[in-house]
Short mmCIF file of C-alpha atoms and ligand atoms in Angstrom, two decimals:
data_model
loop_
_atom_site.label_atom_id
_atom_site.label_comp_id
_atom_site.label_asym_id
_atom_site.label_seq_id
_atom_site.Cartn_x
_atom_site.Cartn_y
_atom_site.Cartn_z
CA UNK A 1 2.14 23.00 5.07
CA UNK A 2 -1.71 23.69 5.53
CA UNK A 3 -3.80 21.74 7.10
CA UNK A 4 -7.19 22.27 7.29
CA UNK A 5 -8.57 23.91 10.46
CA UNK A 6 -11.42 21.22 10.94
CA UNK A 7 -8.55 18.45 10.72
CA UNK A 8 -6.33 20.78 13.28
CA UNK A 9 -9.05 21.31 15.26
CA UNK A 10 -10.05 17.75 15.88
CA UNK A 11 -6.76 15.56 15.31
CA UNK A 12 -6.77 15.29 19.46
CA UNK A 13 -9.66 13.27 19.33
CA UNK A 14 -8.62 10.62 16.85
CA UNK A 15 -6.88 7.17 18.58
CA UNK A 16 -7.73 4.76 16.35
CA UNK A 17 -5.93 5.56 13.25
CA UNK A 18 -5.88 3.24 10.03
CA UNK A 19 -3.72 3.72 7.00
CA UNK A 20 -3.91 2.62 3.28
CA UNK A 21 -0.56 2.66 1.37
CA UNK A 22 0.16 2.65 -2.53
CA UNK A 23 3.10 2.88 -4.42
CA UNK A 24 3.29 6.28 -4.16
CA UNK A 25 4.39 6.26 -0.70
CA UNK A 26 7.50 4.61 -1.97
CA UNK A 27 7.71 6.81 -5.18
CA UNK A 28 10.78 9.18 -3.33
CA UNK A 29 12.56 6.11 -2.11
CA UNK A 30 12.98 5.60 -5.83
CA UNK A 31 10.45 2.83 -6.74
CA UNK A 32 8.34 3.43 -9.87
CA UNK A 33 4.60 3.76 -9.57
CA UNK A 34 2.26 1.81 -11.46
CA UNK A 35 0.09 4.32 -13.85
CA UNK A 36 2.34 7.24 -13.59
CA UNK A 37 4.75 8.03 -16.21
CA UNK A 38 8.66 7.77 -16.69
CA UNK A 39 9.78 3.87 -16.48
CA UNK A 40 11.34 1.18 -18.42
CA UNK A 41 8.42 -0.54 -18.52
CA UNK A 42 5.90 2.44 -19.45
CA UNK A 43 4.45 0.27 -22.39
CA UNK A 44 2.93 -2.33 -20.45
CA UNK A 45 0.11 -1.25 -18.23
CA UNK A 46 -0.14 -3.34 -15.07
CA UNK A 47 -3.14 -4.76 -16.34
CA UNK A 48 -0.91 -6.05 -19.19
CA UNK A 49 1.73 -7.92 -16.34
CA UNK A 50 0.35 -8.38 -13.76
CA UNK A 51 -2.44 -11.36 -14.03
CA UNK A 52 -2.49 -14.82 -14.59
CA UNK A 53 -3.31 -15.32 -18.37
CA UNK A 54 -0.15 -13.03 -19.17
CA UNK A 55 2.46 -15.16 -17.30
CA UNK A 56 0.86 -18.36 -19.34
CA UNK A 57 1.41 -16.71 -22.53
CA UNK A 58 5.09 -15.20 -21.73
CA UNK A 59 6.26 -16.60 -18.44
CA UNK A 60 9.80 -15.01 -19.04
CA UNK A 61 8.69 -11.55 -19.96
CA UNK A 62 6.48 -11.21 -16.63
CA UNK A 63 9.67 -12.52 -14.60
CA UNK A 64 11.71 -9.74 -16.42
CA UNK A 65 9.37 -7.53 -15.16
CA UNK A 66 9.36 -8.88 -11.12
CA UNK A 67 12.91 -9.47 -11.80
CA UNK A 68 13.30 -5.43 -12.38
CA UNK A 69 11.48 -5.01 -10.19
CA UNK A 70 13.42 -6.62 -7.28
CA UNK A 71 16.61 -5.13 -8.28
CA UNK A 72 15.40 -1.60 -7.85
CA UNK A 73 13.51 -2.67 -4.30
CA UNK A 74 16.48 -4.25 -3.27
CA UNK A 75 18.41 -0.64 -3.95
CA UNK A 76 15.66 1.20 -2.12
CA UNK A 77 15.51 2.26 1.86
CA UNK A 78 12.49 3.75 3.76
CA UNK A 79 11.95 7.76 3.16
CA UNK A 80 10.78 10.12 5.33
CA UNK A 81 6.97 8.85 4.66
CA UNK A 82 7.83 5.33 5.96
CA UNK A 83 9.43 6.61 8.88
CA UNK A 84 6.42 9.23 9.74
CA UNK A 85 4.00 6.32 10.26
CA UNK A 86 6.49 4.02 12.19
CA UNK A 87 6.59 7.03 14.72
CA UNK A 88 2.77 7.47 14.23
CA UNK A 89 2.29 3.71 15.25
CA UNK A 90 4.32 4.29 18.28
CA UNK A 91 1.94 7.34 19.23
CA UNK A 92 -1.47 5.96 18.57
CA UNK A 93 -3.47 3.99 20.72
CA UNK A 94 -4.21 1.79 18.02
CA UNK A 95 -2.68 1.75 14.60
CA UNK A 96 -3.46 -0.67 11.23
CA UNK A 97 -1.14 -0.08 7.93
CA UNK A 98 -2.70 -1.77 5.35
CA UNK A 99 -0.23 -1.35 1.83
CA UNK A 100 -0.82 -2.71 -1.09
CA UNK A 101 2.79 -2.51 -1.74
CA UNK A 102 4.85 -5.74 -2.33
CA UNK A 103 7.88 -3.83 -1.97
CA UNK A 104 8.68 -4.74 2.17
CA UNK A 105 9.47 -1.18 2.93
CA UNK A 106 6.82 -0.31 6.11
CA UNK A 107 8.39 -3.59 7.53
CA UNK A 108 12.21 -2.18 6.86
CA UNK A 109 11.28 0.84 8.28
CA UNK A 110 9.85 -0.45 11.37
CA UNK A 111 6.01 -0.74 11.01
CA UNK A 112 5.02 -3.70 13.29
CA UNK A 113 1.24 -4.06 12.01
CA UNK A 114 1.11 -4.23 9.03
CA UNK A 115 -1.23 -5.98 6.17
CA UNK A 116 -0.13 -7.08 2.94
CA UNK A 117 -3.05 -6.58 1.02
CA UNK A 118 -1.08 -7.56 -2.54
CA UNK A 119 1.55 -9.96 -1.18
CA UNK A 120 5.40 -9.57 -0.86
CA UNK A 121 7.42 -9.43 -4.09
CA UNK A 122 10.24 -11.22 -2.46
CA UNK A 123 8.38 -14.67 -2.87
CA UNK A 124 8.08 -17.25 -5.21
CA UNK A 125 5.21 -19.54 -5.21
CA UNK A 126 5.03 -22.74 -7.59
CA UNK A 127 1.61 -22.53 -9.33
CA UNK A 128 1.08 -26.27 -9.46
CA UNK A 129 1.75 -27.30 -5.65
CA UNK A 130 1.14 -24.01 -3.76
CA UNK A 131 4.96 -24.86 -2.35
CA UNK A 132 6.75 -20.97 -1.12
CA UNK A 133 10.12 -20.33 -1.58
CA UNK A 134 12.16 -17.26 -1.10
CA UNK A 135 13.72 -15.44 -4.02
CA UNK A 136 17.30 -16.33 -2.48
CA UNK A 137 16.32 -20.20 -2.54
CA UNK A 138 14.82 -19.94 -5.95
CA UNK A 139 16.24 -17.25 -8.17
CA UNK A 140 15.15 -16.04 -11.21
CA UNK A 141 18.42 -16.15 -13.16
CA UNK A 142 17.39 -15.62 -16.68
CA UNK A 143 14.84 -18.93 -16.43
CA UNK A 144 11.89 -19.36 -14.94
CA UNK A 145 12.65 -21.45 -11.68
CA UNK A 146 11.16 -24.83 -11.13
CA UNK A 147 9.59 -26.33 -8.23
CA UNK A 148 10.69 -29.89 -6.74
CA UNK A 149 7.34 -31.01 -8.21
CA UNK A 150 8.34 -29.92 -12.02
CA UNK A 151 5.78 -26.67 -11.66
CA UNK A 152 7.00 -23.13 -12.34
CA UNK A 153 7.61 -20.73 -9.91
CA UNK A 154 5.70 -17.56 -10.19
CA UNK A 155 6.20 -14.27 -8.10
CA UNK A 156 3.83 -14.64 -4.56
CA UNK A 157 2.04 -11.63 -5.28
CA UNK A 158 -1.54 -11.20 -5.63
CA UNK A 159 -2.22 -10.54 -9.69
CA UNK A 160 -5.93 -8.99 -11.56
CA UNK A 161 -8.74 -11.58 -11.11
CA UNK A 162 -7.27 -13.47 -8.42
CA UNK A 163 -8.57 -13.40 -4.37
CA UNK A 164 -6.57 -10.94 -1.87
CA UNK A 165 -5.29 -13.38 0.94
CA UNK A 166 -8.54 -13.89 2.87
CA UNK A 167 -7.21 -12.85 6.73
CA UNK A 168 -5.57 -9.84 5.45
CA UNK A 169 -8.83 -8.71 3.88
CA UNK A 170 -10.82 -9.10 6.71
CA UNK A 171 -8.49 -7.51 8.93
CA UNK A 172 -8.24 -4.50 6.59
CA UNK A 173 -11.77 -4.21 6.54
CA UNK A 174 -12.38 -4.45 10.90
CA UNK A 175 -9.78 -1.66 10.92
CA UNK A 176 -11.81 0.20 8.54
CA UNK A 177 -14.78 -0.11 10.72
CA UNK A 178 -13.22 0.33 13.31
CA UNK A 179 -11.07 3.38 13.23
CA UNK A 180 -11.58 6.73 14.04
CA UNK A 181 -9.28 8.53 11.39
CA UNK A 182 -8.91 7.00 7.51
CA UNK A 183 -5.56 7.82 6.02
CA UNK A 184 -4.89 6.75 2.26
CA UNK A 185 -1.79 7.87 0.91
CA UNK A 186 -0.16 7.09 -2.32
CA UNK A 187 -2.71 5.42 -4.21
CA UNK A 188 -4.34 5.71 -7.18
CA UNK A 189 -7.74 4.33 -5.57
CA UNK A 190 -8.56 2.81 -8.47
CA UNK A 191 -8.07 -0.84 -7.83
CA UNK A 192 -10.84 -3.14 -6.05
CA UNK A 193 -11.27 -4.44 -3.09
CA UNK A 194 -8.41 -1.82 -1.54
CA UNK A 195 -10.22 1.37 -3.50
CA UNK A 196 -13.29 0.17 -1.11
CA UNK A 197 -11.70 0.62 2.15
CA UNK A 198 -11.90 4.52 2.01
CA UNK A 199 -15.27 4.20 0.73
CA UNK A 200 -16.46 2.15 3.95
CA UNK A 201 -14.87 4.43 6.28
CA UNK A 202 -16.70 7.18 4.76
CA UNK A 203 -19.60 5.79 5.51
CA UNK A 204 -19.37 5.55 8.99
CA UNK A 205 -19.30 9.06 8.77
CA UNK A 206 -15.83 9.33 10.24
CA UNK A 207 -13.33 11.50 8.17
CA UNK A 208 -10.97 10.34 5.68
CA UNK A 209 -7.78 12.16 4.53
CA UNK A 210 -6.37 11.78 1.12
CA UNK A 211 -2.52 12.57 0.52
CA UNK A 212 -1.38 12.80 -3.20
CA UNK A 213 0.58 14.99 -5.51
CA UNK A 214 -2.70 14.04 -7.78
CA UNK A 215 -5.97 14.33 -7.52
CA UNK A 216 -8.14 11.00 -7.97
CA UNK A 217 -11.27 9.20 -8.37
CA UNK A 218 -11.57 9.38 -4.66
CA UNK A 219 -10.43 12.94 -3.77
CA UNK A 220 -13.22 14.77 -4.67
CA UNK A 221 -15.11 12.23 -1.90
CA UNK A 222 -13.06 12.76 0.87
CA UNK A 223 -13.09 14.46 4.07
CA UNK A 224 -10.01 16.81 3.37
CA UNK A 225 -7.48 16.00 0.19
CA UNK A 226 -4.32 17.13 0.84
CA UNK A 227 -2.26 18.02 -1.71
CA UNK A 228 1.49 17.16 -2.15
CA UNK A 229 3.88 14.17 -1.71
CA UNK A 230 3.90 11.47 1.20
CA UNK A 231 7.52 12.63 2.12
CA UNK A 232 6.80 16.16 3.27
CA UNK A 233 3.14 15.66 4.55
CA UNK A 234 3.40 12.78 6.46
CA UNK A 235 6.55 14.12 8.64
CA UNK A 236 4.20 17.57 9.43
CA UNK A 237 0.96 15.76 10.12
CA UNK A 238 2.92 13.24 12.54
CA UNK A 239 4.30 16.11 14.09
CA UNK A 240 0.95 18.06 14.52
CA UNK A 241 -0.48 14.86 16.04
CA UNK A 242 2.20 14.59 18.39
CA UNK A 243 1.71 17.77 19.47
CA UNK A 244 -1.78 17.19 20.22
CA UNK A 245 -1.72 13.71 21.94
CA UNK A 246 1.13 14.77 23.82
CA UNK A 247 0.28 18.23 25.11
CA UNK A 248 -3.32 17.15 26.32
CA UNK A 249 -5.37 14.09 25.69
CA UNK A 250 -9.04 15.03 26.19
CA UNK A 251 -11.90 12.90 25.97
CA UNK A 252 -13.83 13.19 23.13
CA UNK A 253 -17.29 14.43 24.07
CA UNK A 254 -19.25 12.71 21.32
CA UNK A 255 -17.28 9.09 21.91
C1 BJW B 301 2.44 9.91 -4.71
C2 BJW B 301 3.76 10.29 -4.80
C3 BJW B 301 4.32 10.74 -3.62
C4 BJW B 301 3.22 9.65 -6.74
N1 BJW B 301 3.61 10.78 -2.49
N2 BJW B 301 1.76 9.95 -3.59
C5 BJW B 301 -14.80 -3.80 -8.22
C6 BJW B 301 -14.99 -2.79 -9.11
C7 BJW B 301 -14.22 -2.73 -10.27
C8 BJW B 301 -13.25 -3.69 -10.54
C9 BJW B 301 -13.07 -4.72 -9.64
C10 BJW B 301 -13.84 -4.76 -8.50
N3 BJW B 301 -13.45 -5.86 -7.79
C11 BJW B 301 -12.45 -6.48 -8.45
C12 BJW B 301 -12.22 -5.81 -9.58
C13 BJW B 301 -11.19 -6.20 -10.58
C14 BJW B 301 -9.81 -5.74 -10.23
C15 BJW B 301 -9.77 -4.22 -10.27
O1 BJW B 301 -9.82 -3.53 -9.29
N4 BJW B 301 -9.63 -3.66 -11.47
C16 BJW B 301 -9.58 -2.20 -11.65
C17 BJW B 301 -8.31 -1.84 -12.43
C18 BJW B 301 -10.83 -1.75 -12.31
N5 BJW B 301 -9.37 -6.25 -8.94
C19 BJW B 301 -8.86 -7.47 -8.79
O2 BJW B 301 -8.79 -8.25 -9.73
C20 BJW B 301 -8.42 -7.89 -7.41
N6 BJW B 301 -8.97 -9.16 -7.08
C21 BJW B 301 -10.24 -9.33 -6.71
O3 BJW B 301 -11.00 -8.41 -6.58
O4 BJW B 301 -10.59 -10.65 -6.49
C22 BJW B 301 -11.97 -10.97 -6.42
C23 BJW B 301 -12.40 -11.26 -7.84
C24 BJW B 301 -11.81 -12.31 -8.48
C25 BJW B 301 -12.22 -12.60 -9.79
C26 BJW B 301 -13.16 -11.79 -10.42
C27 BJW B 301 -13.70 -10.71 -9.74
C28 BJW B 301 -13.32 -10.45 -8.43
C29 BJW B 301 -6.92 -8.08 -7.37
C30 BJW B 301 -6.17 -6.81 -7.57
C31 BJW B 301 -4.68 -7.09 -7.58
C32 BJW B 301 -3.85 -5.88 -7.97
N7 BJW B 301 -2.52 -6.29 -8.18
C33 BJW B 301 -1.49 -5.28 -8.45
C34 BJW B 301 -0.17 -6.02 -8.70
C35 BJW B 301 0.36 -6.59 -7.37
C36 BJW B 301 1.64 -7.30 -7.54
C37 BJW B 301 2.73 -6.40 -8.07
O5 BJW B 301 3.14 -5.45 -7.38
O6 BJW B 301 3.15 -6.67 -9.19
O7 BJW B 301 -1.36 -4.40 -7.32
S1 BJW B 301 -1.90 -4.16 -9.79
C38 BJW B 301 -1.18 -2.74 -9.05
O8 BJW B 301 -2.22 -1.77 -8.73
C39 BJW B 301 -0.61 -3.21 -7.70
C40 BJW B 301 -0.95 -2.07 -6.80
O9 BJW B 301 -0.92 -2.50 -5.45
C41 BJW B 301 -2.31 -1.66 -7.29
C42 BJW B 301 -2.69 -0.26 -6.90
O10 BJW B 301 -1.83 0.67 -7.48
P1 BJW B 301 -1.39 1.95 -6.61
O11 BJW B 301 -0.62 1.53 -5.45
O12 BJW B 301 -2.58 2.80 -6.37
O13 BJW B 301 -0.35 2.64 -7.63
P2 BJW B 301 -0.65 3.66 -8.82
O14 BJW B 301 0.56 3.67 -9.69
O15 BJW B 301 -1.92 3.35 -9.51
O16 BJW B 301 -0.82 5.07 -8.12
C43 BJW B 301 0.24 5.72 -7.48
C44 BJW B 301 -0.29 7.01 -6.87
O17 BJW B 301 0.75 7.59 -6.12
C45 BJW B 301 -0.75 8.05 -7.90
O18 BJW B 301 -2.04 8.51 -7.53
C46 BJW B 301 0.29 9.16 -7.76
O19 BJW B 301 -0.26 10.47 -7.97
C47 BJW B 301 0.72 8.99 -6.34
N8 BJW B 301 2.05 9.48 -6.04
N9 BJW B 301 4.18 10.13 -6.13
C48 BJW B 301 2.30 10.37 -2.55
N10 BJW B 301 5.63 11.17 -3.62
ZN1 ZN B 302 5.46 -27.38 -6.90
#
């Protein structure tokens, strides 16, 4: 793998290290993205699904959706991309995983901090009380599942139009200002607030690595896009940091 010298050159220096996930960090555990290509659901764009006004006019066809959803997460284990940053929380001095994935997989894998930008799929929430429930207590069996208070359930995630949870947002945004290294991996970047986190680490001036098979809106901004899938360049850059921190740990001269 190639890594740019500047990166190589510097990756000693960097202990504060915060990470934005998208789905295509769990792409090889066998998860579909959203906006690429190849799916059961490839008609519908998650603009379509996901968001309030489409679960009023078909409640069962969004549920069919979360409900597909949850059988192919519940199929899927961590890959070798989950596991690098698990090892790369271990080795930092301080570490922030922000995902916007509902899927649960950082936490399977072993990620202690982690923010759920978008939710966790594996939650039901009745729209009329607020009242949580787990998916186990209130299935989705081919109906939409009521509450105790006669409201419907509706998958805990966080849909188009609505507010990110408000202490997850503000702790993805400290790490952002607060980190030395900017990591997004998997995402399209094209979905606001999250999209903005890169963007404010940038300009801080600190730099900010892109990893993706695909270029994006973002990669032509960033500090060094590298090119390829989470699963092989996460495990190498891990290692190269490990090498670093735990060879020699000098202080940086400009910090
Ligand atoms: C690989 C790979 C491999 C493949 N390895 N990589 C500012 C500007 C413009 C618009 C807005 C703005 N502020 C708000 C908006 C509106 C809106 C928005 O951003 N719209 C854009 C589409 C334009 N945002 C919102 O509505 C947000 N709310 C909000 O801002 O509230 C305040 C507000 C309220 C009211 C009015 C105005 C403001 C909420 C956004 C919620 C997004 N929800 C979803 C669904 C979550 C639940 C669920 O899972 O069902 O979140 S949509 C969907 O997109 C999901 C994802 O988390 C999110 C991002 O997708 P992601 O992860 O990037 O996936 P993909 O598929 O797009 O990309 C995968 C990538 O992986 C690709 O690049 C591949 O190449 C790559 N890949 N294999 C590494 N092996
Ligand atoms: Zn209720």
């Amino acid at each position: 793998m190639f890594f740019p010298k500047e990166l190589l050159d510097n990756i000693v220096y960097y202990k504060v290290i915060t990470i934005l996930t998208g789905a295509g960090i769990s792409a090889e555990s066998g998860i579909s993205t959203f906006r690429d290509k190849g799916g059961l659901w490839d008609k519908y764009r998650p603009e379509d699904l996901a968001c309030q006004s489409a679960f009023d006019a078909d409640p069962l066809l969004v549920w069919s959706w979360y409900q597909y959803r949850r059988d192919t997460i519940a199929r899927a284990r961590p890959n070798p991309g989950h596991l690098a940053l698990v090892k790369w929380e271990a080795l930092a001095r301080d570490f922030t995983l922000i995902t916007q994935n509902v899927d649960g997989l950082h936490r399977a894998a072993g990620c202690r901090r982690i923010v759920e930008l978008h939710g966790n799929i594996r939650i039901n929430r009745c729209q009329v009380c607020g009242q949580e429930s787990n998916m186990e207590e209130t299935p989705f069996d081919g109906q939409v599942p009521i509450c105790s208070c006669g409201g419907m359930f509706r998958p805990g995630v966080v849909w188009f139009g609505a507010m990110l949870p408000e202490n997850a947002l503000r702790v993805a945004f400290q790490a952002a200002e607060h980190c030395d290294l900017f990591i997004t991996v998997g995402t399209s970047a094209v979905v606001y607030p999250a999209a903005a986190l890169p963007e404010v680490a940038l300009s801080r001036g600190i730099p900010v690595i892109e990893i993706n098979p695909e270029m994006t809106p973002f990669s032509k901004s960033a500090t060094h896009y590298i090119q390829g899938p989470a699963g092989t360049v996460l495990p190498e850059l891990v290692a190269v940091y490990e090498k670093a921190h735990g060879l020699s740990s000098p202080t940086d001269p400009n910090s």
